[in-house]
Short mmCIF file of C-alpha atoms in Angstrom, two decimals:
data_model
loop_
_atom_site.label_atom_id
_atom_site.label_comp_id
_atom_site.label_asym_id
_atom_site.label_seq_id
_atom_site.Cartn_x
_atom_site.Cartn_y
_atom_site.Cartn_z
CA MET A 168 21.64 11.23 1.26
CA ILE A 169 22.07 13.40 4.34
CA VAL A 170 22.40 10.25 6.43
CA ASP A 171 25.10 8.87 4.10
CA TYR A 172 26.88 12.23 4.14
CA LEU A 173 26.83 12.34 7.94
CA ILE A 174 28.30 8.83 8.13
CA ASP A 175 31.05 9.94 5.72
CA ILE A 176 32.09 13.13 7.50
CA ILE A 177 31.92 11.98 11.12
CA PRO A 178 35.35 10.74 12.18
CA PHE A 179 35.41 7.23 13.67
CA ALA A 180 31.79 6.67 12.56
CA ALA A 181 32.37 2.93 12.66
CA ASP A 182 33.68 3.06 16.25
CA TRP A 183 31.11 5.50 17.58
CA PRO A 184 27.79 4.49 16.05
CA GLY A 185 25.97 6.29 18.87
CA LEU A 186 27.46 9.54 17.59
CA VAL A 187 25.96 8.85 14.14
CA PHE A 188 22.58 8.20 15.73
CA VAL A 189 22.67 11.45 17.72
CA SER A 190 23.82 13.48 14.71
CA VAL A 191 21.07 11.96 12.53
CA VAL A 192 18.54 13.06 15.12
CA ILE A 193 20.03 16.57 15.28
CA PHE A 194 20.61 17.09 11.55
CA CYS A 195 17.64 15.17 10.08
CA ALA A 196 14.80 14.69 12.55
CA VAL A 197 14.88 18.12 14.19
CA PRO A 198 15.03 20.11 10.90
CA VAL A 199 12.19 18.01 9.45
CA PHE A 200 10.09 18.68 12.55
CA LEU A 201 10.87 22.42 12.40
CA PHE A 202 10.04 22.40 8.69
CA ILE A 203 6.64 20.80 9.40
CA ALA A 204 5.92 23.34 12.14
CA VAL A 205 6.87 26.39 10.04
CA TYR A 206 5.15 25.03 6.93
CA ALA A 207 1.98 24.35 8.98
CA LEU A 208 1.92 27.98 10.17
CA VAL A 209 2.28 29.20 6.58
CA ALA A 210 -0.35 26.76 5.33
CA ILE A 211 -2.82 27.72 8.07
CA TYR A 212 -2.38 31.40 7.18
CA GLY A 213 -2.80 30.45 3.51
CA GLU A 214 -5.92 28.46 4.25
CA LEU A 215 -7.46 31.40 6.18
CA LYS A 216 -6.68 33.85 3.40
CA VAL A 217 -7.60 31.53 0.49
CA SER A 218 -10.91 30.62 2.10
CA SER A 219 -11.70 34.26 2.77
CA PHE A 220 -10.85 35.48 -0.72
CA MET A 221 -12.90 32.66 -2.27
CA GLN A 222 -15.88 33.77 -0.22
CA ASP A 223 -15.32 37.44 -1.07
CA LYS A 224 -14.11 38.28 2.45
CA ILE A 225 -10.75 39.72 3.51
CA GLY A 226 -9.82 37.25 6.25
CA PRO A 227 -7.67 38.09 9.30
CA MET A 228 -6.39 41.68 9.03
CA GLY A 229 -5.25 42.69 12.54
CA GLN A 230 -6.87 46.11 12.59
CA GLY A 231 -7.11 48.28 15.70
CA VAL A 232 -4.73 49.16 18.49
CA GLY A 233 -2.96 47.13 21.16
CA LEU A 234 -2.72 43.35 20.88
CA HIS A 235 -3.74 42.44 17.33
CA ALA A 236 -2.81 39.91 14.68
CA GLY A 237 -0.17 41.96 12.85
CA LYS A 238 -0.19 43.48 9.38
CA TRP A 239 -2.59 41.60 7.06
CA GLY A 240 -3.21 39.21 9.96
CA LEU A 241 0.25 37.64 9.54
CA LEU A 242 0.44 36.75 13.24
CA GLN A 243 -2.93 34.96 13.21
CA PRO A 244 -1.49 31.40 12.89
CA ILE A 245 0.94 32.11 15.75
CA ALA A 246 -1.95 33.32 17.89
CA ASP A 247 -3.86 30.14 17.00
CA ALA A 248 -0.89 27.97 17.93
CA LEU A 249 -0.47 29.79 21.25
CA LYS A 250 -4.16 29.37 21.97
CA LEU A 251 -3.92 25.60 21.34
CA ILE A 252 -0.86 25.30 23.62
CA LEU A 253 -2.53 27.21 26.45
CA LYS A 254 -5.86 25.35 26.29
CA GLU A 255 -6.78 22.89 29.02
CA ASP A 256 -6.01 19.28 28.15
CA ILE A 257 -9.31 17.43 28.58
CA ILE A 258 -9.58 13.65 28.62
CA PRO A 259 -13.17 12.36 28.97
CA THR A 260 -13.67 10.21 32.09
CA THR A 261 -15.20 7.35 30.11
CA ALA A 262 -12.50 7.43 27.45
CA ASP A 263 -9.94 4.66 27.17
CA ARG A 264 -7.14 6.75 28.63
CA LYS A 265 -4.05 4.97 27.29
CA LEU A 266 -5.27 4.65 23.72
CA PHE A 267 -6.68 8.20 23.82
CA ILE A 268 -3.21 9.53 24.60
CA LEU A 269 -1.45 7.20 22.15
CA ALA A 270 -3.64 7.98 19.10
CA PRO A 271 -2.37 11.49 18.16
CA PHE A 272 1.24 10.29 18.39
CA ILE A 273 0.63 7.38 16.01
CA VAL A 274 -1.08 9.68 13.48
CA PHE A 275 1.76 12.21 13.71
CA ILE A 276 4.51 9.58 13.46
CA GLY A 277 2.89 8.26 10.28
CA ALA A 278 3.06 11.72 8.69
CA PHE A 279 6.51 12.55 10.14
CA ILE A 280 8.44 9.48 9.00
CA SER A 281 7.06 9.81 5.45
CA MET A 282 9.04 13.05 5.16
CA ALA A 283 12.30 11.06 5.38
CA ALA A 284 12.02 10.03 1.72
CA LEU A 285 10.94 13.39 0.24
CA PRO A 286 13.63 14.82 -2.10
CA PHE A 287 13.89 18.56 -1.45
CA SER A 288 16.76 18.97 -3.91
CA GLN A 289 19.56 16.99 -5.58
CA THR A 290 21.32 16.54 -2.25
CA ILE A 291 18.76 17.40 0.42
CA ILE A 292 16.87 14.22 1.20
CA VAL A 293 17.11 12.46 4.55
CA ALA A 294 17.59 9.02 2.99
CA ASP A 295 17.39 8.14 -0.70
CA MET A 296 16.19 4.58 -0.23
CA ASN A 297 16.02 1.93 -2.94
CA ILE A 298 12.32 1.66 -2.23
CA GLY A 299 11.67 5.37 -1.51
CA ILE A 300 8.25 5.86 -3.05
CA PHE A 301 7.00 2.49 -1.81
CA TYR A 302 8.25 3.35 1.68
CA ILE A 303 6.07 6.49 1.67
CA LEU A 304 3.02 4.50 0.55
CA ALA A 305 3.76 1.92 3.26
CA VAL A 306 4.22 4.17 6.28
CA SER A 307 1.26 6.38 5.37
CA SER A 308 -0.97 3.43 6.33
CA LEU A 309 0.04 4.06 9.95
CA GLY A 310 -2.25 7.09 10.07
CA VAL A 311 -5.35 4.91 9.63
CA ILE A 312 -4.58 2.96 12.80
CA GLY A 313 -4.17 6.20 14.74
CA ILE A 314 -7.48 7.60 13.53
CA ILE A 315 -9.33 4.37 14.36
CA LEU A 316 -7.77 4.43 17.84
CA ALA A 317 -8.79 8.05 18.35
CA GLY A 318 -12.36 7.24 17.37
CA TRP A 319 -12.61 4.12 19.50
CA SER A 320 -10.93 5.43 22.64
CA SER A 321 -13.07 8.61 22.73
CA ASN A 322 -16.06 6.40 23.60
CA ASN A 323 -18.38 8.62 21.61
CA LYS A 324 -20.63 7.53 18.79
CA TRP A 325 -19.73 10.44 16.51
CA SER A 326 -16.04 9.74 16.97
CA LEU A 327 -16.49 6.07 16.19
CA TYR A 328 -18.57 6.78 13.07
CA GLY A 329 -15.98 9.28 11.91
CA ALA A 330 -13.13 6.83 12.52
CA MET A 331 -14.88 4.01 10.66
CA ARG A 332 -15.65 6.25 7.70
CA SER A 333 -12.11 7.58 7.67
CA ALA A 334 -10.57 4.12 7.78
CA ALA A 335 -12.81 2.79 5.01
CA GLN A 336 -12.02 5.83 2.90
CA ILE A 337 -8.24 5.78 3.38
CA VAL A 338 -7.98 2.03 2.79
CA SER A 339 -10.05 2.33 -0.40
CA TYR A 340 -8.24 5.34 -1.86
CA GLU A 341 -4.81 3.84 -1.17
CA ILE A 342 -5.51 1.42 -4.02
CA PRO A 343 -5.91 3.90 -6.93
CA ALA A 344 -3.04 6.00 -5.50
CA GLY A 345 -0.75 2.97 -5.43
CA LEU A 346 -1.84 1.82 -8.87
CA SER A 347 -1.08 5.27 -10.35
CA ILE A 348 2.40 5.12 -8.84
CA ILE A 349 2.92 1.70 -10.48
CA GLY A 350 2.60 3.46 -13.86
CA VAL A 351 5.40 5.87 -12.88
CA VAL A 352 7.57 2.98 -11.70
CA MET A 353 6.98 1.15 -15.00
CA ILE A 354 8.31 4.16 -16.92
CA THR A 355 11.29 4.97 -14.71
CA GLY A 356 12.20 1.42 -13.71
CA THR A 357 13.11 2.45 -10.16
CA LEU A 358 11.42 3.02 -6.82
CA SER A 359 14.02 5.48 -5.53
CA MET A 360 12.75 9.07 -5.37
CA GLN A 361 15.97 10.55 -6.80
CA GLY A 362 15.98 7.88 -9.53
CA ILE A 363 12.46 8.86 -10.56
CA ILE A 364 13.43 12.54 -10.73
CA GLU A 365 16.72 11.78 -12.57
CA HIS A 366 14.58 10.17 -15.26
CA GLN A 367 12.67 13.41 -15.91
CA SER A 368 15.45 15.52 -17.47
CA GLY A 369 15.38 17.27 -20.84
CA PHE A 370 12.45 17.93 -23.13
CA VAL A 371 9.52 15.90 -24.41
CA TRP A 372 7.35 16.66 -27.47
CA GLY A 373 9.93 19.28 -28.46
CA ILE A 374 8.89 22.01 -26.05
CA LEU A 375 7.47 20.60 -22.79
CA PRO A 376 9.77 19.59 -19.91
CA ASN A 377 10.24 15.83 -19.79
CA TRP A 378 8.05 15.38 -16.71
CA ILE A 379 6.22 12.11 -16.37
CA ILE A 380 2.84 13.85 -16.51
CA PHE A 381 3.61 15.00 -20.09
CA GLN A 382 5.20 11.79 -21.33
CA ASN A 383 2.02 10.13 -22.55
CA PRO A 384 -1.77 10.53 -22.24
CA PHE A 385 -2.09 7.72 -19.68
CA THR A 386 0.39 9.28 -17.27
CA PHE A 387 -1.47 12.57 -17.65
CA LEU A 388 -4.59 10.79 -16.40
CA SER A 389 -2.56 8.98 -13.70
CA PHE A 390 -1.47 12.28 -12.17
CA PHE A 391 -5.06 13.37 -11.61
CA LEU A 392 -6.01 9.94 -10.26
CA PHE A 393 -3.10 10.07 -7.81
CA PHE A 394 -3.72 13.63 -6.72
CA ILE A 395 -7.47 13.20 -6.16
CA SER A 396 -6.88 9.94 -4.28
CA GLY A 397 -4.27 11.80 -2.23
CA VAL A 398 -6.80 14.50 -1.35
CA ALA A 399 -9.15 11.73 -0.22
CA GLU A 400 -6.40 10.10 1.86
CA CYS A 401 -5.84 13.40 3.66
CA ASN A 402 -9.58 13.55 4.46
CA ARG A 403 -9.86 16.97 2.81
CA THR A 404 -13.06 18.38 1.34
CA PRO A 405 -14.76 17.22 -0.93
CA PHE A 406 -13.79 13.93 0.78
CA ASP A 407 -14.04 15.11 4.40
CA ILE A 408 -16.90 12.78 5.29
CA PRO A 409 -14.96 11.48 8.34
CA GLU A 410 -15.10 14.96 9.86
CA ALA A 411 -18.33 16.21 8.26
CA GLU A 412 -19.01 18.86 10.89
CA SER A 413 -22.71 19.13 10.02
CA GLU A 414 -23.21 15.41 10.70
CA LEU A 415 -20.50 14.21 13.09
CA VAL A 416 -19.38 17.32 15.06
CA ALA A 417 -15.68 16.74 14.26
CA GLY A 418 -15.54 13.01 13.57
CA ALA A 419 -12.76 11.10 15.26
CA PHE A 420 -11.33 14.29 16.79
CA THR A 421 -14.51 15.42 18.59
CA GLU A 422 -13.23 14.74 22.12
CA TYR A 423 -9.73 16.10 21.60
CA SER A 424 -8.68 19.54 22.76
CA GLY A 425 -5.57 21.67 23.11
CA MET A 426 -2.23 20.22 22.01
CA ARG A 427 -3.63 16.76 21.33
CA TYR A 428 -6.02 18.24 18.80
CA ALA A 429 -3.17 20.35 17.43
CA PHE A 430 -1.20 17.19 16.67
CA PHE A 431 -4.04 15.84 14.53
CA PHE A 432 -4.20 19.20 12.79
CA LEU A 433 -0.44 19.25 12.23
CA SER A 434 -0.55 15.69 10.87
CA GLU A 435 -3.30 16.64 8.41
CA TYR A 436 -1.16 19.48 7.06
CA ALA A 437 1.98 17.32 7.04
CA ASN A 438 0.08 14.64 5.12
CA MET A 439 -1.02 17.25 2.59
CA PHE A 440 2.62 18.16 2.06
CA VAL A 441 3.64 14.50 1.70
CA VAL A 442 0.92 13.82 -0.89
CA SER A 443 1.79 17.00 -2.80
CA GLY A 444 5.51 16.29 -2.55
CA VAL A 445 5.10 12.76 -3.91
CA ALA A 446 2.89 14.06 -6.72
CA ALA A 447 5.46 16.77 -7.50
CA ALA A 448 8.38 14.33 -7.47
CA ALA A 449 6.69 11.49 -9.32
CA PHE A 450 4.78 13.46 -11.96
CA LEU A 451 5.99 17.07 -12.02
CA GLY A 452 9.75 16.67 -12.15
CA GLY A 453 10.46 17.22 -8.42
CA TRP A 454 13.32 19.70 -8.04
CA ARG A 455 13.70 20.22 -11.80
CA SER A 456 13.04 23.61 -13.33
CA PRO A 457 9.96 23.94 -15.60
CA ILE A 458 12.31 25.20 -18.34
CA PRO A 459 15.10 22.57 -18.50
CA GLY A 460 18.53 24.10 -18.12
CA VAL A 461 17.32 27.40 -16.70
CA LEU A 462 17.82 27.93 -12.95
CA ASP A 463 18.46 24.20 -12.50
CA THR A 464 21.05 24.44 -9.69
CA PRO A 465 20.63 22.65 -6.34
CA GLY A 466 19.71 25.90 -4.57
CA TRP A 467 16.90 26.57 -6.98
CA GLY A 468 15.93 22.88 -6.71
CA ILE A 469 14.64 23.45 -3.18
CA MET A 470 12.60 26.39 -4.44
CA TRP A 471 11.13 24.40 -7.35
CA PHE A 472 10.23 21.40 -5.20
CA ILE A 473 8.61 23.44 -2.42
CA GLY A 474 6.98 25.72 -5.02
CA LYS A 475 5.40 22.80 -6.89
CA SER A 476 4.24 21.22 -3.62
CA MET A 477 2.78 24.47 -2.35
CA PHE A 478 0.95 24.96 -5.65
CA LEU A 479 -0.67 21.53 -5.23
CA ILE A 480 -1.55 22.41 -1.62
CA PHE A 481 -3.16 25.60 -2.94
CA MET A 482 -5.16 23.36 -5.32
CA MET A 483 -6.37 21.34 -2.31
CA MET A 484 -7.52 24.54 -0.58
CA TRP A 485 -9.18 25.62 -3.80
CA PHE A 486 -11.09 22.29 -3.90
CA ARG A 487 -12.12 22.72 -0.30
CA TRP A 488 -13.72 26.11 -0.72
CA THR A 489 -15.41 25.50 -4.07
CA TRP A 490 -16.88 21.99 -3.88
CA PRO A 491 -19.49 20.54 -1.52
CA ARG A 492 -18.69 17.22 0.12
CA LEU A 493 -19.67 13.89 -1.36
CA ARG A 494 -22.12 11.47 0.26
CA VAL A 495 -20.70 8.27 1.78
CA ASP A 496 -22.05 5.96 -0.94
CA GLN A 497 -20.96 8.35 -3.70
CA LEU A 498 -17.47 8.43 -2.21
CA MET A 499 -17.16 4.65 -2.25
CA SER A 500 -18.63 4.21 -5.72
CA VAL A 501 -16.32 6.90 -7.14
CA CYS A 502 -13.36 4.95 -5.81
CA TRP A 503 -14.34 1.36 -6.53
CA LYS A 504 -16.36 1.81 -9.72
CA GLY A 505 -14.52 4.80 -11.19
CA PHE A 506 -10.94 5.24 -10.05
CA ILE A 507 -9.79 1.64 -9.68
CA PRO A 508 -10.95 0.51 -13.19
CA ILE A 509 -9.40 3.64 -14.72
CA ALA A 510 -6.18 3.01 -12.80
CA PHE A 511 -5.96 -0.56 -14.15
CA PHE A 512 -6.70 0.70 -17.65
CA ASN A 513 -3.89 3.22 -17.20
CA ILE A 514 -1.35 0.58 -16.21
CA PHE A 515 -2.33 -1.40 -19.32
CA GLY A 516 -2.12 1.74 -21.49
CA ILE A 517 1.29 2.76 -20.12
CA GLY A 518 2.61 -0.75 -20.81
CA ILE A 519 1.35 -0.71 -24.43
CA TRP A 520 2.69 2.83 -24.95
CA LYS A 521 6.10 1.87 -23.57
CA LEU A 522 6.23 -1.20 -25.85
CA LEU A 523 5.11 0.53 -29.05
CA ILE A 524 6.29 4.15 -28.76
CA GLY A 525 8.92 4.04 -26.02
CA MET B 156 25.26 -0.31 17.31
CA ALA B 157 23.87 -2.72 14.73
CA ASP B 158 23.84 -5.40 17.42
CA ALA B 159 22.12 -3.13 19.91
CA ALA B 160 19.55 -2.11 17.31
CA PHE B 161 18.95 -5.75 16.42
CA TRP B 162 18.35 -6.73 20.04
CA LEU B 163 16.05 -3.73 20.45
CA MET B 164 14.01 -4.85 17.42
CA ALA B 165 13.91 -8.45 18.62
CA LEU B 166 12.85 -7.32 22.08
CA LEU B 167 10.11 -5.11 20.59
CA THR B 168 8.83 -8.00 18.46
CA VAL B 169 8.78 -10.59 21.24
CA ALA B 170 7.51 -8.29 24.01
CA SER B 171 4.63 -6.97 21.91
CA ALA B 172 3.80 -10.51 20.77
CA VAL B 173 3.52 -11.52 24.45
CA VAL B 174 1.14 -8.60 25.02
CA VAL B 175 -0.92 -9.71 21.99
CA VAL B 176 -1.44 -13.12 23.57
CA HIS B 177 -1.91 -12.09 27.18
CA HIS B 178 -3.87 -8.86 27.21
CA ASP B 179 -7.47 -9.06 28.41
CA LYS B 180 -8.78 -6.46 26.00
CA LEU B 181 -8.97 -7.52 22.38
CA LEU B 182 -8.30 -4.03 21.05
CA TYR B 183 -5.12 -3.72 23.10
CA SER B 184 -3.98 -7.02 21.61
CA ALA B 185 -4.61 -5.61 18.14
CA ILE B 186 -2.57 -2.49 18.93
CA ALA B 187 0.26 -4.60 20.33
CA LEU B 188 0.16 -6.50 17.04
CA LEU B 189 1.01 -3.19 15.33
CA PHE B 190 4.34 -3.11 17.18
CA THR B 191 4.97 -6.80 16.40
CA PHE B 192 4.52 -6.11 12.69
CA PHE B 193 6.88 -3.15 12.82
CA GLY B 194 9.42 -5.23 14.73
CA VAL B 195 9.30 -7.94 12.08
CA ALA B 196 9.67 -5.30 9.35
CA GLY B 197 12.75 -4.04 11.22
CA LEU B 198 14.18 -7.58 11.30
CA TYR B 199 13.71 -7.81 7.52
CA ILE B 200 15.74 -4.63 7.11
CA PHE B 201 18.62 -6.27 9.02
CA LEU B 202 18.56 -8.98 6.33
CA TRP B 203 18.86 -6.36 3.52
CA ALA B 204 15.26 -7.16 2.56
CA ASP B 205 14.04 -3.55 2.40
CA PHE B 206 11.32 -4.28 -0.16
CA LEU B 207 9.97 -7.13 1.94
CA ALA B 208 9.91 -4.84 5.00
CA ALA B 209 7.79 -2.28 3.15
CA VAL B 210 5.49 -5.01 1.86
CA GLN B 211 5.16 -6.29 5.42
CA VAL B 212 4.03 -2.84 6.59
CA VAL B 213 1.66 -2.30 3.64
CA ILE B 214 -0.06 -5.67 3.89
CA TYR B 215 -0.05 -6.38 7.62
CA VAL B 216 -0.43 -2.87 9.06
CA GLY B 217 -2.39 -1.23 6.24
CA GLY B 218 -4.52 -4.24 5.38
CA ILE B 219 -4.79 -7.06 7.89
CA LEU B 220 -4.57 -5.03 11.11
CA VAL B 221 -7.21 -2.57 9.87
CA LEU B 222 -9.39 -5.55 8.98
CA VAL B 223 -8.86 -7.06 12.44
CA ILE B 224 -9.78 -3.77 14.17
CA PHE B 225 -12.84 -3.43 11.93
CA GLY B 226 -13.82 -6.96 12.90
CA ILE B 227 -13.54 -6.11 16.60
CA MET B 228 -15.58 -2.94 16.22
CA LEU B 229 -18.33 -4.49 14.11
CA THR B 230 -18.93 -7.42 16.45
CA ASN B 231 -19.24 -5.50 19.72
CA LYS B 232 -21.10 -2.60 21.18
CA ILE B 233 -19.13 0.55 21.90
CA THR B 234 -19.83 0.25 25.62
CA THR B 235 -18.36 -3.24 26.01
CA VAL B 236 -14.70 -2.47 25.74
CA ASN B 237 -13.77 -5.47 27.88
CA ILE B 238 -13.56 -8.67 25.95
CA SER B 239 -11.79 -11.14 28.15
CA HIS B 240 -10.55 -14.41 26.82
CA THR B 241 -9.63 -16.96 29.46
CA SER B 242 -7.24 -19.78 28.86
CA MET B 243 -8.04 -23.29 29.99
CA GLN B 244 -5.81 -26.27 30.85
CA ARG B 245 -2.80 -24.10 31.53
CA GLY B 246 -0.74 -27.02 32.85
CA ALA B 247 -1.07 -29.32 29.85
CA GLY B 248 -0.76 -26.41 27.42
CA GLY B 249 2.31 -25.11 29.21
CA LEU B 250 3.98 -28.52 29.04
CA LEU B 251 3.29 -28.76 25.32
CA VAL B 252 4.65 -25.26 24.75
CA ALA B 253 7.77 -26.03 26.77
CA PHE B 254 8.29 -29.20 24.74
CA VAL B 255 7.91 -27.40 21.39
CA LEU B 256 10.14 -24.54 22.56
CA GLY B 257 12.77 -26.96 23.80
CA SER B 258 12.86 -28.98 20.60
CA LEU B 259 12.94 -25.84 18.46
CA GLY B 260 15.81 -24.45 20.55
CA LEU B 261 17.67 -27.75 20.26
CA MET B 262 17.10 -27.74 16.51
CA ILE B 263 18.37 -24.16 16.19
CA THR B 264 21.52 -24.78 18.20
CA LYS B 265 22.36 -28.20 16.68
CA THR B 266 21.82 -27.40 13.00
CA PRO B 267 25.05 -26.50 11.13
CA TRP B 268 23.78 -23.23 9.64
CA LEU B 269 25.29 -21.92 6.43
CA VAL B 270 26.84 -18.62 7.54
CA GLN B 271 28.03 -16.12 4.98
CA HIS B 272 28.81 -12.42 4.99
CA ALA B 273 26.35 -11.02 2.49
CA ALA B 274 27.22 -7.67 0.95
CA GLU B 275 24.50 -5.06 0.51
CA PRO B 276 22.71 -5.87 -2.76
CA ASP B 277 22.40 -2.84 -5.06
CA GLN B 278 19.05 -3.93 -6.45
CA THR B 279 16.52 -5.75 -4.29
CA VAL B 280 13.32 -5.00 -6.18
CA ALA B 281 14.69 -5.79 -9.64
CA THR B 282 16.00 -9.14 -8.43
CA ILE B 283 12.69 -10.05 -6.84
CA GLY B 284 10.83 -9.06 -10.01
CA ARG B 285 13.15 -11.09 -12.23
CA LEU B 286 12.81 -14.15 -10.02
CA LEU B 287 9.00 -13.87 -9.84
CA MET B 288 8.56 -13.34 -13.56
CA MET B 289 11.12 -15.93 -14.77
CA ASP B 290 12.07 -18.65 -12.31
CA TYR B 291 8.93 -18.76 -10.20
CA LEU B 292 6.28 -17.75 -12.72
CA LEU B 293 4.05 -20.79 -12.16
CA PRO B 294 3.78 -20.50 -8.34
CA PHE B 295 3.24 -16.74 -8.78
CA GLU B 296 0.36 -17.31 -11.20
CA VAL B 297 -1.16 -20.06 -9.04
CA ALA B 298 -1.09 -17.72 -6.03
CA SER B 299 -2.74 -14.93 -8.02
CA LEU B 300 -5.42 -17.38 -9.22
CA LEU B 301 -6.09 -18.30 -5.58
CA LEU B 302 -6.44 -14.63 -4.65
CA LEU B 303 -8.75 -14.01 -7.61
CA GLY B 304 -10.89 -16.94 -6.47
CA ALA B 305 -11.00 -15.50 -2.94
CA LEU B 306 -12.04 -12.08 -4.30
CA ILE B 307 -14.85 -13.51 -6.42
CA GLY B 308 -15.96 -15.70 -3.51
CA ALA B 309 -16.07 -12.73 -1.12
CA ALA B 310 -18.05 -10.66 -3.63
CA THR B 311 -20.53 -13.49 -4.17
CA LEU B 312 -21.01 -14.12 -0.45
CA SER B 313 -21.49 -10.49 0.50
CA ARG B 314 -23.94 -9.82 -2.31
CA ARG B 315 -27.51 -9.39 -1.13
CA GLU B 316 -29.98 -12.06 -2.24
CA GLU B 317 -32.33 -10.69 -4.86
#
């Protein structure tokens, strides 16, 4: 959308394609990057506070005089970011230097380019592709390669174990996530993100908003399948076996320090937003208001979309601080023996429901 | 611009493919393959085949490349990063390659290709679905039967003997 708009308003766009390219970088790529950075700071502060409150602590407060972390510890994430920037960049001597440097970039690119298809409001979406939701599923597989590279190039057994676990986990959980999305696509008949949200207008069952999650019992189940698989794809607790600090130090990221580590961290948070954003758009009406017709303008759309996504991110944090992590074999059997059969059953159920009830 | 982007994609595809073949370390070849796959996906987009491009990334990057890297890691110790593969009979092989390349190039330049200016299709996925489910239903089902057979075979082979 923004890309199309830029092509429309730039004079002589056809003669000066380089100008279009530069303006797309300035008006799409840079804002998305800034959004990820600001959102990550907010999410890190949220994570600190949520974790503290769940453990009956108060978290960062910034008490005392002189240099401290601001009121209620609001400056804590900025202090953390500064610390990561100032830290020494260490590359182990036995590491595979080129791949070690390449890995964080690949992981971050995978998370970054997914954001191009996220619909923030009716008009604010970098590109409303025909295949939007499928594009997000496709490019998110780039992260796996980056994590495997990080684990291998560190030349450290914990890193390699972590990378192997992570890859096995992400590849497995992509299947139920994709299958749940197929149910949504069957109902809406389109893969475009805006098309899916357009479909969710009005009411269903008389009182509920016509979001896909409420449309029938199978889609209700699909939402939970997708969201839990998404949590697993982000390697968040209770699925954080790849990082399992009590077993593997820090998994694939053990040898990373400073900004390189920060990029993995940023990618994890960006991936959380992508998963939550897709769940919000595909199941929870995206930028639509919970009460159809009330506060449904484009300006509020941004608020609804980010609000829904942030609520799901809060759910992820809630999971992290209330549930212990699964064992490796439990993780795999949950996916292959639980989620995938249920996901297939769901597709079947949604098809029958669509045929009989509509 | 479109031309420049096309040549960039083509260059990326070919250059990374050369690295895949010539690099001494197997893992570097696998990583170069990543760029080849993305280059090919980019070429699909130039042909208005956006769905096919995404499928290319899902299957080749998310599936096959991960499988290849797993294969490399499971067959070697962590300490032996160097896996060199030497080529033999470079002369005869080179001649054969030159011959194939020459005849392919001749074929490409001599064939009267059907050139048409295709407009951007509004629906790629719907068209593909309609074709698969109506015109090409039998090949589609045969292919899925083959994949089912492969799945059952893999499960049977990997199952531990009781």
